[in-house]
Short mmCIF file of C-alpha atoms and ligand atoms in Angstrom, two decimals:
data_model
loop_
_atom_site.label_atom_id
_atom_site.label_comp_id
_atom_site.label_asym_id
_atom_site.label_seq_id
_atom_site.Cartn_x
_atom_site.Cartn_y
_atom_site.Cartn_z
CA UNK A 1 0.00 0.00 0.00
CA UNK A 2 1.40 3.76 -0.61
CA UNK A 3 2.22 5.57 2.09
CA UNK A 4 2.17 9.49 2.28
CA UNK A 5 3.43 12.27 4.26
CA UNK A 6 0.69 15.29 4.62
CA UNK A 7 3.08 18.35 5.94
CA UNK A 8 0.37 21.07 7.05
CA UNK A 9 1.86 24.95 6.64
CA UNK A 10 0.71 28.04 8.05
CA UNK A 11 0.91 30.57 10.13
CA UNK A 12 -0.65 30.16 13.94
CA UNK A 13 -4.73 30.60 14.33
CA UNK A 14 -4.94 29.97 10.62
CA UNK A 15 -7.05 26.50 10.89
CA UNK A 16 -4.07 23.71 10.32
CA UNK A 17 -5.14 21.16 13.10
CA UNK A 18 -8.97 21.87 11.96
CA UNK A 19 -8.00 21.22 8.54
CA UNK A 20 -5.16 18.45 9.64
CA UNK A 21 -8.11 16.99 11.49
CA UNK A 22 -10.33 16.76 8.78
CA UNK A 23 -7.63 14.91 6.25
CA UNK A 24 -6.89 12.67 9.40
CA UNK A 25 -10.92 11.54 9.44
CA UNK A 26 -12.26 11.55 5.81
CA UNK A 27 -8.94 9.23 5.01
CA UNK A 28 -10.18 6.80 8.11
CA UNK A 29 -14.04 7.11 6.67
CA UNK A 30 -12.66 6.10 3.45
CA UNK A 31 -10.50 3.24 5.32
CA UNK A 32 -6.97 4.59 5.42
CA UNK A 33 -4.94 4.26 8.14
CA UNK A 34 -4.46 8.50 9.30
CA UNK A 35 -2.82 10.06 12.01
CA UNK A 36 -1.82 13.16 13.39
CA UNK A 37 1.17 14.49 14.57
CA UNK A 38 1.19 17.74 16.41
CA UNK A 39 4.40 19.51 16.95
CA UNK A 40 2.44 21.49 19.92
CA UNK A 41 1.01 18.52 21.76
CA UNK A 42 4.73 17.23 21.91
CA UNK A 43 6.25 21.02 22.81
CA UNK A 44 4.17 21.15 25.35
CA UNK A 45 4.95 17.90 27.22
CA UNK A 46 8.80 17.92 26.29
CA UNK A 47 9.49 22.17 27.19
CA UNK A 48 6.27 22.96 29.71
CA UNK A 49 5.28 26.51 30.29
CA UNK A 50 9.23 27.56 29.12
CA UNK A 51 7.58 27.04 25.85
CA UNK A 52 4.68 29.55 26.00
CA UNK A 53 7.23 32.13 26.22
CA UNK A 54 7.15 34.25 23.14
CA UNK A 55 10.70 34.68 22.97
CA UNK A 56 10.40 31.04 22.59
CA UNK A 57 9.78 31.74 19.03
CA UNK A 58 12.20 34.53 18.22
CA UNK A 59 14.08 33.12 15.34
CA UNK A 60 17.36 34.65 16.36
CA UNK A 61 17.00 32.66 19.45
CA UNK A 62 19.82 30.10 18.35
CA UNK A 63 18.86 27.98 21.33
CA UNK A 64 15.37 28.34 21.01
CA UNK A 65 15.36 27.61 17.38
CA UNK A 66 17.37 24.23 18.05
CA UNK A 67 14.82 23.06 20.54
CA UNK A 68 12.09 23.65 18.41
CA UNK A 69 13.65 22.00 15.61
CA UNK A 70 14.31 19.43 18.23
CA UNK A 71 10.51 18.85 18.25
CA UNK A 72 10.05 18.99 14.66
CA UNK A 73 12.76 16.57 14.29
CA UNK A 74 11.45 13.78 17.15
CA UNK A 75 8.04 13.99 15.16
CA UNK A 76 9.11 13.24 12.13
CA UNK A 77 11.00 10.14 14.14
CA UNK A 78 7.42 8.87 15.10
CA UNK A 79 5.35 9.44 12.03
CA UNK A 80 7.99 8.09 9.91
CA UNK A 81 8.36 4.61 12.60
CA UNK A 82 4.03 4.79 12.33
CA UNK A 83 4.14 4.34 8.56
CA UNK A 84 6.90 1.86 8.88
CA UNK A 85 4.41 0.09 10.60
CA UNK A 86 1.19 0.01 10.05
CA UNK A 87 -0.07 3.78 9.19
CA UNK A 88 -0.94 5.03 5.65
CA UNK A 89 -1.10 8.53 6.26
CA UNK A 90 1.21 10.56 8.67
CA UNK A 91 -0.25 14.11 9.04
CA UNK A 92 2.39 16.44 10.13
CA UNK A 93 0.62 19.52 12.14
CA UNK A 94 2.92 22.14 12.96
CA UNK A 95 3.41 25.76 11.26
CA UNK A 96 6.27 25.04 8.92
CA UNK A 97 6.81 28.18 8.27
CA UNK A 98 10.17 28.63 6.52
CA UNK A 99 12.01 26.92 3.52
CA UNK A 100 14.42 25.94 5.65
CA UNK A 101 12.13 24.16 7.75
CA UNK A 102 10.42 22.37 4.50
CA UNK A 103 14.29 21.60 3.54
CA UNK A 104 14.70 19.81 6.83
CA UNK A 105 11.55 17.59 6.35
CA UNK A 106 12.30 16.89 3.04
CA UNK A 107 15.84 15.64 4.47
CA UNK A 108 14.36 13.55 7.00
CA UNK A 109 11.80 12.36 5.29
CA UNK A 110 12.86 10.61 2.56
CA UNK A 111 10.97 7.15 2.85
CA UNK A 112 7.73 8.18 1.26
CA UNK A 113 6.49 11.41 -0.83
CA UNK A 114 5.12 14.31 0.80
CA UNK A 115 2.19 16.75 0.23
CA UNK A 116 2.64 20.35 1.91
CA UNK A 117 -0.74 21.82 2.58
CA UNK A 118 -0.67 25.15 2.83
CA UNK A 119 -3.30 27.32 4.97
CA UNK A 120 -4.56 30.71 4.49
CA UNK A 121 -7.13 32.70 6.35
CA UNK A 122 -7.49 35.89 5.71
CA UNK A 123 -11.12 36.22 8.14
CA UNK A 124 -9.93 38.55 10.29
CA UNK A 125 -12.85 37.59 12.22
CA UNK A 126 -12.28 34.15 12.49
CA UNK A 127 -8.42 34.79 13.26
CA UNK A 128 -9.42 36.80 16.08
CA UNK A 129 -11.68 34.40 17.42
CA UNK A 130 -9.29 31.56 17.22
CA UNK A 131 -6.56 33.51 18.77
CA UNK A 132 -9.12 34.43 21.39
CA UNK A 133 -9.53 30.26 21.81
CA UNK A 134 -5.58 29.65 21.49
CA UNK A 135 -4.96 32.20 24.56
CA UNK A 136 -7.52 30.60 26.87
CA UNK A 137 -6.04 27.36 26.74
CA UNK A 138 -4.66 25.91 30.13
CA UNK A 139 -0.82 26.45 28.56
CA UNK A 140 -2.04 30.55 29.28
CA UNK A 141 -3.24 29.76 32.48
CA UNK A 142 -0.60 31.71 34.56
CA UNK A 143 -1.35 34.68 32.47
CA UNK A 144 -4.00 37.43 32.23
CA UNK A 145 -5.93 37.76 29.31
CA UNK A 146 -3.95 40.41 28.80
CA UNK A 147 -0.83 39.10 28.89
CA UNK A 148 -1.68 36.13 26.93
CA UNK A 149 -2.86 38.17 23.77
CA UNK A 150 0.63 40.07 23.84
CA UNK A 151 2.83 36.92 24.04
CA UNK A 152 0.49 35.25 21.54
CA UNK A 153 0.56 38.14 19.19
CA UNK A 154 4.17 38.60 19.84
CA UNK A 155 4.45 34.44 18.75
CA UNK A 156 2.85 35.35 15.72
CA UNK A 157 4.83 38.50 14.65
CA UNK A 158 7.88 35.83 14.92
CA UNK A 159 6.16 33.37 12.57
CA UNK A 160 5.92 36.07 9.94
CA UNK A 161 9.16 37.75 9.84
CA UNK A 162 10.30 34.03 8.55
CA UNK A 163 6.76 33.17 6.44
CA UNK A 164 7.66 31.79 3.24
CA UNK A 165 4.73 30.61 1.03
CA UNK A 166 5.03 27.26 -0.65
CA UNK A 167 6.36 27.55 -4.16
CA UNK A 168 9.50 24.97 -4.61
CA UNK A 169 8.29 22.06 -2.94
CA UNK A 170 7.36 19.13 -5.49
CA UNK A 171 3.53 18.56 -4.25
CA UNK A 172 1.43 21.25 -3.05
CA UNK A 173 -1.63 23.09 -2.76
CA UNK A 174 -2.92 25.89 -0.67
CA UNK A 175 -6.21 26.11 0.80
CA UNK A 176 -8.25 28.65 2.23
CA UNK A 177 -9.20 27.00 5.14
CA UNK A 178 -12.37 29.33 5.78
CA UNK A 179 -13.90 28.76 2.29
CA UNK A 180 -13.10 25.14 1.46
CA UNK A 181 -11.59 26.55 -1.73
CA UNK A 182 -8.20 25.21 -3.44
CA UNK A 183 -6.16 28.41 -4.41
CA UNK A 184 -2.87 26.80 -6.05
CA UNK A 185 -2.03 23.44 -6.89
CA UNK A 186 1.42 22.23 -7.98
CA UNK A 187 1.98 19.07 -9.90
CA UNK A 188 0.25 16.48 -7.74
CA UNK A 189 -0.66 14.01 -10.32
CA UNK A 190 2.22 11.62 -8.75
CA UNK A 191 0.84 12.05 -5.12
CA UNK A 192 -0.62 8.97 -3.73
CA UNK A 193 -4.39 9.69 -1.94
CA UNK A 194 -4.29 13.32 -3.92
CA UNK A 195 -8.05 12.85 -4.98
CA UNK A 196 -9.05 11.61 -1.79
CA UNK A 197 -7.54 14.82 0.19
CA UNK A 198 -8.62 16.99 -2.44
CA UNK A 199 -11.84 15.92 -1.80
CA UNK A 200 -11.88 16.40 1.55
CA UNK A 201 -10.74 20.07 1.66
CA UNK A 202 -13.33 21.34 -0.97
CA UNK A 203 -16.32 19.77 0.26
CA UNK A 204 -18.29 21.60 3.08
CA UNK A 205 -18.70 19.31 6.15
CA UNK A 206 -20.77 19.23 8.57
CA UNK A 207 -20.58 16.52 10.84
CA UNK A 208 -22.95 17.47 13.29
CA UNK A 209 -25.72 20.43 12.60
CA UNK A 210 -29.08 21.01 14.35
CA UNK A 211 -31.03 23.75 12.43
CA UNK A 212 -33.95 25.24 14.05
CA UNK A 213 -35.92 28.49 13.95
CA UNK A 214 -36.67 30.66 16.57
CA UNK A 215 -40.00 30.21 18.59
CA UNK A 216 -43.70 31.82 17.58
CA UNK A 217 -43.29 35.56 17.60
CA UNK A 218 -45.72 38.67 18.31
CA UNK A 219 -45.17 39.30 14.21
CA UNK A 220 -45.98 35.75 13.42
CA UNK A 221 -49.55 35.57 15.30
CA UNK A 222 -50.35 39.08 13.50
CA UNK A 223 -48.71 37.75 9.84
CA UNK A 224 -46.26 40.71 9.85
CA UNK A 225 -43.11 40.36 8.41
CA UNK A 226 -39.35 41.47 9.52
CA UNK A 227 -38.70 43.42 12.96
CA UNK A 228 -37.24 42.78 15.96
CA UNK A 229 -40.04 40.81 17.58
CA UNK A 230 -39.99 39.37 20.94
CA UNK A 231 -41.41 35.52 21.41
CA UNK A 232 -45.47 35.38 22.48
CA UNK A 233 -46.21 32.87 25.85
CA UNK A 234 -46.26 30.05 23.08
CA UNK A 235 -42.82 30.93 21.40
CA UNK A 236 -41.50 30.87 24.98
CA UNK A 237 -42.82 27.31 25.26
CA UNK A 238 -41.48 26.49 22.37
CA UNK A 239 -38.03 27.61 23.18
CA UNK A 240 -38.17 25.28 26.04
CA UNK A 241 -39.55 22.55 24.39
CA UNK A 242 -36.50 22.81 22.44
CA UNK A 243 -33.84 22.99 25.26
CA UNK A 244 -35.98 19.91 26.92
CA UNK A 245 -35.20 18.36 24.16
CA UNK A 246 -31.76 18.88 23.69
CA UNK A 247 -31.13 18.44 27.21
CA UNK A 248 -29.34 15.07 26.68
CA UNK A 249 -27.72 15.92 23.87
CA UNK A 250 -24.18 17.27 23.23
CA UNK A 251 -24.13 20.93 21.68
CA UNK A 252 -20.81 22.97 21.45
CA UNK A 253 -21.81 25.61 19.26
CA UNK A 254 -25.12 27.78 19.20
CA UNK A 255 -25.44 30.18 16.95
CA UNK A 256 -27.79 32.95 16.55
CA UNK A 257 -28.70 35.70 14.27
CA UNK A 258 -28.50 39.49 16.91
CA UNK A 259 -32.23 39.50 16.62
CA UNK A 260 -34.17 38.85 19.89
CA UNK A 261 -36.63 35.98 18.92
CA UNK A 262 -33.04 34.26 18.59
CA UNK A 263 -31.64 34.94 21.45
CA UNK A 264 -34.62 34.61 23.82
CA UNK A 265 -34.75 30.76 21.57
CA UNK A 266 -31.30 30.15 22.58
CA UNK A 267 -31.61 31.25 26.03
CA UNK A 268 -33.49 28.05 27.88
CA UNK A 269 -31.13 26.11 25.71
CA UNK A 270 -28.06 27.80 27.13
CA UNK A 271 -29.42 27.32 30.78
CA UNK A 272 -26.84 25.32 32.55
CA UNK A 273 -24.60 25.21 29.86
CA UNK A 274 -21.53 27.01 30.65
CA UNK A 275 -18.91 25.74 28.22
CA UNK A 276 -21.14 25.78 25.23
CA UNK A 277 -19.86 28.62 22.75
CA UNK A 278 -22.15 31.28 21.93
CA UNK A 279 -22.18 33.95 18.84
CA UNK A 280 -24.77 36.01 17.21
CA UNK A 281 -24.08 36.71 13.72
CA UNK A 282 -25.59 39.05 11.32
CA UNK A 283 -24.73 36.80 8.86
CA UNK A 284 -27.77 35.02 10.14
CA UNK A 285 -30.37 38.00 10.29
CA UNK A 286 -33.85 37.42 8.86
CA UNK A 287 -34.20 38.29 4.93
CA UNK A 288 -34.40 42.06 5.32
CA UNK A 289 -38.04 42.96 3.68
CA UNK A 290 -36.55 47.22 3.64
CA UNK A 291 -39.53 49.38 2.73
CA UNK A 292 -42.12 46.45 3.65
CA UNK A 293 -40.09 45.37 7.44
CA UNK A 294 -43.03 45.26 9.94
CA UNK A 295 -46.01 45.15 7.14
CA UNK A 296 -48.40 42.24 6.95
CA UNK A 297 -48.71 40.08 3.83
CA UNK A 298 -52.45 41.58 3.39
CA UNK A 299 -51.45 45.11 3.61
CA UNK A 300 -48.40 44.72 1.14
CA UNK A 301 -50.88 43.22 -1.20
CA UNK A 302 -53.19 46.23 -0.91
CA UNK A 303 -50.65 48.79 -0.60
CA UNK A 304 -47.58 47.68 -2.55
CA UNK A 305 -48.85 45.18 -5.16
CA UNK A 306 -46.16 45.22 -7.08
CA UNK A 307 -44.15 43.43 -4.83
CA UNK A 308 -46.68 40.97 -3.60
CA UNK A 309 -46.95 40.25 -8.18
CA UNK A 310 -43.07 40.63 -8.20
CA UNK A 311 -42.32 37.65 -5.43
CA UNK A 312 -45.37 35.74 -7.09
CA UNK A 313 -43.52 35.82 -10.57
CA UNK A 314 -40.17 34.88 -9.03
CA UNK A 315 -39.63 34.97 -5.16
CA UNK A 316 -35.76 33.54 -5.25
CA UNK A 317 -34.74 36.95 -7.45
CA UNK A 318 -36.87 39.42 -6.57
CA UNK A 319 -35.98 42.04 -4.01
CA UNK A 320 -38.00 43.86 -1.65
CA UNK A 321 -37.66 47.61 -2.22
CA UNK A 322 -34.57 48.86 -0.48
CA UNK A 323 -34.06 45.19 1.19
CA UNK A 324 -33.13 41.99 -0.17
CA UNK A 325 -33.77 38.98 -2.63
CA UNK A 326 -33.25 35.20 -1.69
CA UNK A 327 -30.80 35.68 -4.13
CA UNK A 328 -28.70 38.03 -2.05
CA UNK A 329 -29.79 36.59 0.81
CA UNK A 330 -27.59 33.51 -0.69
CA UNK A 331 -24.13 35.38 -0.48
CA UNK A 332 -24.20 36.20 3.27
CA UNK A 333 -25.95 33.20 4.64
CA UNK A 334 -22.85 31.54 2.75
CA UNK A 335 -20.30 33.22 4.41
CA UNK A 336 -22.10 32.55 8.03
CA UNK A 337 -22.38 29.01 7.33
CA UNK A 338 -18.67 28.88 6.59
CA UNK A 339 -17.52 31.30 9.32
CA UNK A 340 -19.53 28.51 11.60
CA UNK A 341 -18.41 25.62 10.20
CA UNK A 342 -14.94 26.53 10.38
CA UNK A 343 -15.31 27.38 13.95
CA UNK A 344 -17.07 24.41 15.48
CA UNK A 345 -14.75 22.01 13.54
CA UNK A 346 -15.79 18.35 14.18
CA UNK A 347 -17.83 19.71 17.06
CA UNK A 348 -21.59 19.71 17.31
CA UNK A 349 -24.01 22.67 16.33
CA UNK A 350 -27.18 24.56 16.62
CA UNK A 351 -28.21 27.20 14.68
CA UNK A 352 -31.29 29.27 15.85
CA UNK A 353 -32.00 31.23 12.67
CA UNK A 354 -35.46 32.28 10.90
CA UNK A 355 -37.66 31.27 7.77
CA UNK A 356 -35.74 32.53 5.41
CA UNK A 357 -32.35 31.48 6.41
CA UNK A 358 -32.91 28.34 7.49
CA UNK A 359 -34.38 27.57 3.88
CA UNK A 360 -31.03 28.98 2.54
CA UNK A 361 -29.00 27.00 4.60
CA UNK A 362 -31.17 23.87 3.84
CA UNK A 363 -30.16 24.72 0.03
CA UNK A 364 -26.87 25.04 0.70
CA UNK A 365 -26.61 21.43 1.25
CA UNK A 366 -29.52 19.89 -0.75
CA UNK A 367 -28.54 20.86 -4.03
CA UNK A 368 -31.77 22.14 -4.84
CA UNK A 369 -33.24 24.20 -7.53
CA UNK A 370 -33.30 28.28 -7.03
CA UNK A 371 -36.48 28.42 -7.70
CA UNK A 372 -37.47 25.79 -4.82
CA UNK A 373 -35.68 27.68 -2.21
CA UNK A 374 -38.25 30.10 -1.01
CA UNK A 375 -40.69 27.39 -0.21
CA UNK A 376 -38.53 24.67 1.77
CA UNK A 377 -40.98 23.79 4.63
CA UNK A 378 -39.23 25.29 8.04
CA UNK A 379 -41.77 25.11 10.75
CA UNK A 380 -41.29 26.25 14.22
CA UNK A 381 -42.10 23.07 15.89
CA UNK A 382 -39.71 20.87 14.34
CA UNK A 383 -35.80 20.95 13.15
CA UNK A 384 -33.75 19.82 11.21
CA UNK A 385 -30.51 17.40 11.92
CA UNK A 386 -28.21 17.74 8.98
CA UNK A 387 -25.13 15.02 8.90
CA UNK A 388 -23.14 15.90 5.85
CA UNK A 389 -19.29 14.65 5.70
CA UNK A 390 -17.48 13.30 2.41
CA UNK A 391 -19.38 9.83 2.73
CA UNK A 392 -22.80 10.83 3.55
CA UNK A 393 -25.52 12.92 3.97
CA UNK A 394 -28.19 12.85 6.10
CA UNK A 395 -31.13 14.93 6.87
CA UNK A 396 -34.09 14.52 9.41
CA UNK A 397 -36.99 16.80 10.09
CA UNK A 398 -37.77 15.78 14.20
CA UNK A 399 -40.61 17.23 15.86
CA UNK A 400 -39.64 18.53 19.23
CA UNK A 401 -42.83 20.52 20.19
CA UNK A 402 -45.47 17.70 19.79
CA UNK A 403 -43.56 15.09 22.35
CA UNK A 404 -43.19 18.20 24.80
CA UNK A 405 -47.06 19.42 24.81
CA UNK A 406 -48.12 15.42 24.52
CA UNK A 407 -45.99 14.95 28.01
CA UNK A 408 -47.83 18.10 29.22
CA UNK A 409 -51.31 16.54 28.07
CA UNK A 410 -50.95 13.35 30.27
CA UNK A 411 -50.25 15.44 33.04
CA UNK A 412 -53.22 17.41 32.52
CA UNK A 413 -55.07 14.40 32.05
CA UNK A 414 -53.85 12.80 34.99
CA UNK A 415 -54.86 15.36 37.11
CA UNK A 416 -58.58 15.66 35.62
CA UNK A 417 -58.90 11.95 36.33
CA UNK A 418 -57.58 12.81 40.19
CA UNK A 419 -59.73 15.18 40.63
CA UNK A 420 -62.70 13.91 38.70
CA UNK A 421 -61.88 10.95 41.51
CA UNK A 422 -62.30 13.61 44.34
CA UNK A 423 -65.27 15.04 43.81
CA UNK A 424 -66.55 12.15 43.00
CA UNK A 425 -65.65 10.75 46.62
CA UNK A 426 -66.98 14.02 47.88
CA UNK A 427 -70.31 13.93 45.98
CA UNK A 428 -70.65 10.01 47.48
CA UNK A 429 -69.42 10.95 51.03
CA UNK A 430 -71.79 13.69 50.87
CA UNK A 431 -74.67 11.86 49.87
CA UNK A 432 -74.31 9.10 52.30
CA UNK A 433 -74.27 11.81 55.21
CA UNK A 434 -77.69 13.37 53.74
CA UNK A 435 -79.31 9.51 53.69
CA UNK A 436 -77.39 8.19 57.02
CA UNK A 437 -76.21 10.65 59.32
CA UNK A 438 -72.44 11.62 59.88
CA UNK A 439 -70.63 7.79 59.68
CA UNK A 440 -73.90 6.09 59.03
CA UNK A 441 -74.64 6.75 62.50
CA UNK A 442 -78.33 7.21 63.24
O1 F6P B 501 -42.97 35.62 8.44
C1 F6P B 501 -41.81 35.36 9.13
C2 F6P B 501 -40.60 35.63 8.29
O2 F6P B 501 -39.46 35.22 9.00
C3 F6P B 501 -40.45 37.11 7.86
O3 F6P B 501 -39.77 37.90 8.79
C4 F6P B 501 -39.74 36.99 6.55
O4 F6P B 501 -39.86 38.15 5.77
C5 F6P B 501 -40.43 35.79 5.98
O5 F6P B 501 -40.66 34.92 7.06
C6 F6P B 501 -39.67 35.07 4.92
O6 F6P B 501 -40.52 34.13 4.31
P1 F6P B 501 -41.24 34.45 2.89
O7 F6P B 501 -40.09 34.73 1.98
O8 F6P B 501 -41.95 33.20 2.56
O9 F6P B 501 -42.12 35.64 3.04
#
């Protein structure tokens, strides 16, 4: 069997060991033998806290540089004894910044080809939120937040000054890690398991999604559109018919659109969850209706019947006046779904998001036709669980709402039987007192 050497490249809080991770499982789905080796995981045992130092990284730190390559080198030692043995894939996560780093690997490595992946982010959004994560890990701990964003920032400014892109090594690509898009690609016909991790970075997984949307709304019961509703008695219910049922289940992730029948969703969800991650994007904000936000469907018929005719003759294009089309709608949910993805990794997620969204989303992985968007079914009772990863995809509508008010019913109806039982014994008890005397007693 051929054996392969993935060598990940990047500067840090770019989205290797997301990426690294990702190779390392789609190769196992498809039944290779993949593992990871992180040049961090070993730093940290080997060097300890000496090694959150930024100076740590200063590459005129001769003896700095030699224990770091010292890592790199031991690595290489055990990924290279793994596929001696019985591994197919070695995936090498560290930054590999510099040539003369790649030159080094290339020395050592001889045994086997290698594939450099190279990843770029430029989301300044998601790099600040990852650096965010990378300074609250437990190797910051002795630090204040402070304090860890200088020394982390510091780490990267080091990583930088010695950056070289990829450009003479013999198989390569470079990925934007955000996007799932291949940027460059450099002869990789002779690569073994090319296809297979070519496949794997372009495709948009998603291991692990919940979709729901927020609960009935003061806008919904009057048929208005838009706004910044709060949830009616029933949307409350709803929300925590939702978190009951989620309650045994592992979520990492929620996110949320900034508008409030979102949030107050979310909220009963995010009761007693502490280390579950939380952002509100705008990414995720309801289909913006501009000159008709807060109308009903009746009174934009009357009023405004061009755009009632307009969405009629083709709701995926057509664009409320000063707001926006399904079409448009398309480009940002996109980018959300992405920014998401890429943050929750292999973890698990839940998206609280509205009608509109949640049918772009849906598209997103269904394949479906433009035209079909604007009428996916997304109820507020129900969500859906989307699986998608290289191998399969798998979507389930679950009601959540029904099970929640049918538990609630057999309460009810076990009380009306209780006290139905009661009175009863009163009416009886009662009766017996009228024809007998108190206790029968005459
Ligand atoms: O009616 C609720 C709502 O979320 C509105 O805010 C939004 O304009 C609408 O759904 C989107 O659905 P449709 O495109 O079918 O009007």
């Amino acid at each position: 069997m051929e054996k392969l050497y993935v060598v990940m490249v990047g500067l840090p809080a770019r989205g290797k060991s997301t990426l690294a991770r990702r190779i390392c499982h789609g190769l196992k789905d498809e039944g290779f033998f993949a593992k990871i080796f992180n040049n961090g995981e070993l730093r940290r045992s080997i060097y300890g806290s000496h090694s959150t130092q930024a100076d740590f990284y200063n590459p005129t730190d001769a003896q700095h540089k030699k224990e770091r390559e010292q890592i790199a080198l031991r690595n290489m030692g055990r990924a290279k004894a793994w596929l001696a043995d019985e591994g197919c894939v070695a995936v090498l996560d560290a930054t590999n910044a510099s040539r003369e780093r790649r030159n080094m690997i290339e020395e050592a490595l001889t045994d086997h080809p290698i594939l450099f992946v190279e990843c770029v982010n430029e989301d300044t959004m998601l790099q600040n939120i990852c650096i965010k994560r990378k300074t609250s890990l437990p190797e910051f701990a002795d630090y204040t937040t402070e304090e860890a964003l200088e020394s982390f920032m510091q780490r990267i400014y080091y990583y930088e000054s010695i950056y070289e892109p990829l450009s003479n090594e013999k198989y390569w690509l470079r990925v934007d890690s955000t996007a799932n898009r291949i940027l460059e690609e450099h002869a990789l016909e002779g690569s073994p398991y090319y296809n297979a991790i070519r496949q794997i970075l372009v495709e948009v997984p998603a291991p692990h999604l919940f979709l729901a949307r927020h609960g009935q709304t003061e806008f919904n019961v009057e048929g208005r559109i838009g706004g910044d509703p709060l949830l009616t008695a029933k949307g409350r219910t709803q929300a925590e018919a939702l978190a009951a049922h989620f309650a045994h289940t592992q979520v990492d992730w929620v996110f949320t659109s900034t508008r409030r029948r979102s949030h107050q969703t979310a909220e009963p969800v995010l009761r007693n969850r502490p280390n579950v991650h939380t952002l509100a994007m705008t990414e995720f904000d309801e289909l913006w209706a501009g000159d008709c936000e807060g109308m009903r469907y009746e009174e934009i018929r009357e009023k405004l019947p061009a755009v009632t005719a307009g969405r009629n003759a083709n709701k995926f294009s057509y664009a409320y006046p000063n707001g926006e089309s399904y079409a448009m709608l398309n480009e940002r949910v996109k980018k959300g779904l992405r920014r998401a993805l890429f943050l929750a990794g292999d973890s698990t997620i839940l998206i609280i998001g509205h009608q509109a969204i949640n049918r772009v989303i849906l598209s997103l992985f269904l394949n479906c036709r433009e035209v079909d968007i604007p009428y996916i079914y997304i109820p507020q009772n129900e969500y859906y669980s989307i699986s998608v990863t290289p191998r399969k995809k798998i979507f389930e509508r679950i009601p959540y709402w029904l099970n929640y008010q049918l538990t609630g019913v057999r309460w009810n109806v076990y009380c009306c039987w209780l006290s139905t039982f009661f009175f009863f014994c009163v009416i009886m008890l009662s009766l017996s007192v009228l024809r007998f005397g108190a206790f029968g007693v005459r």
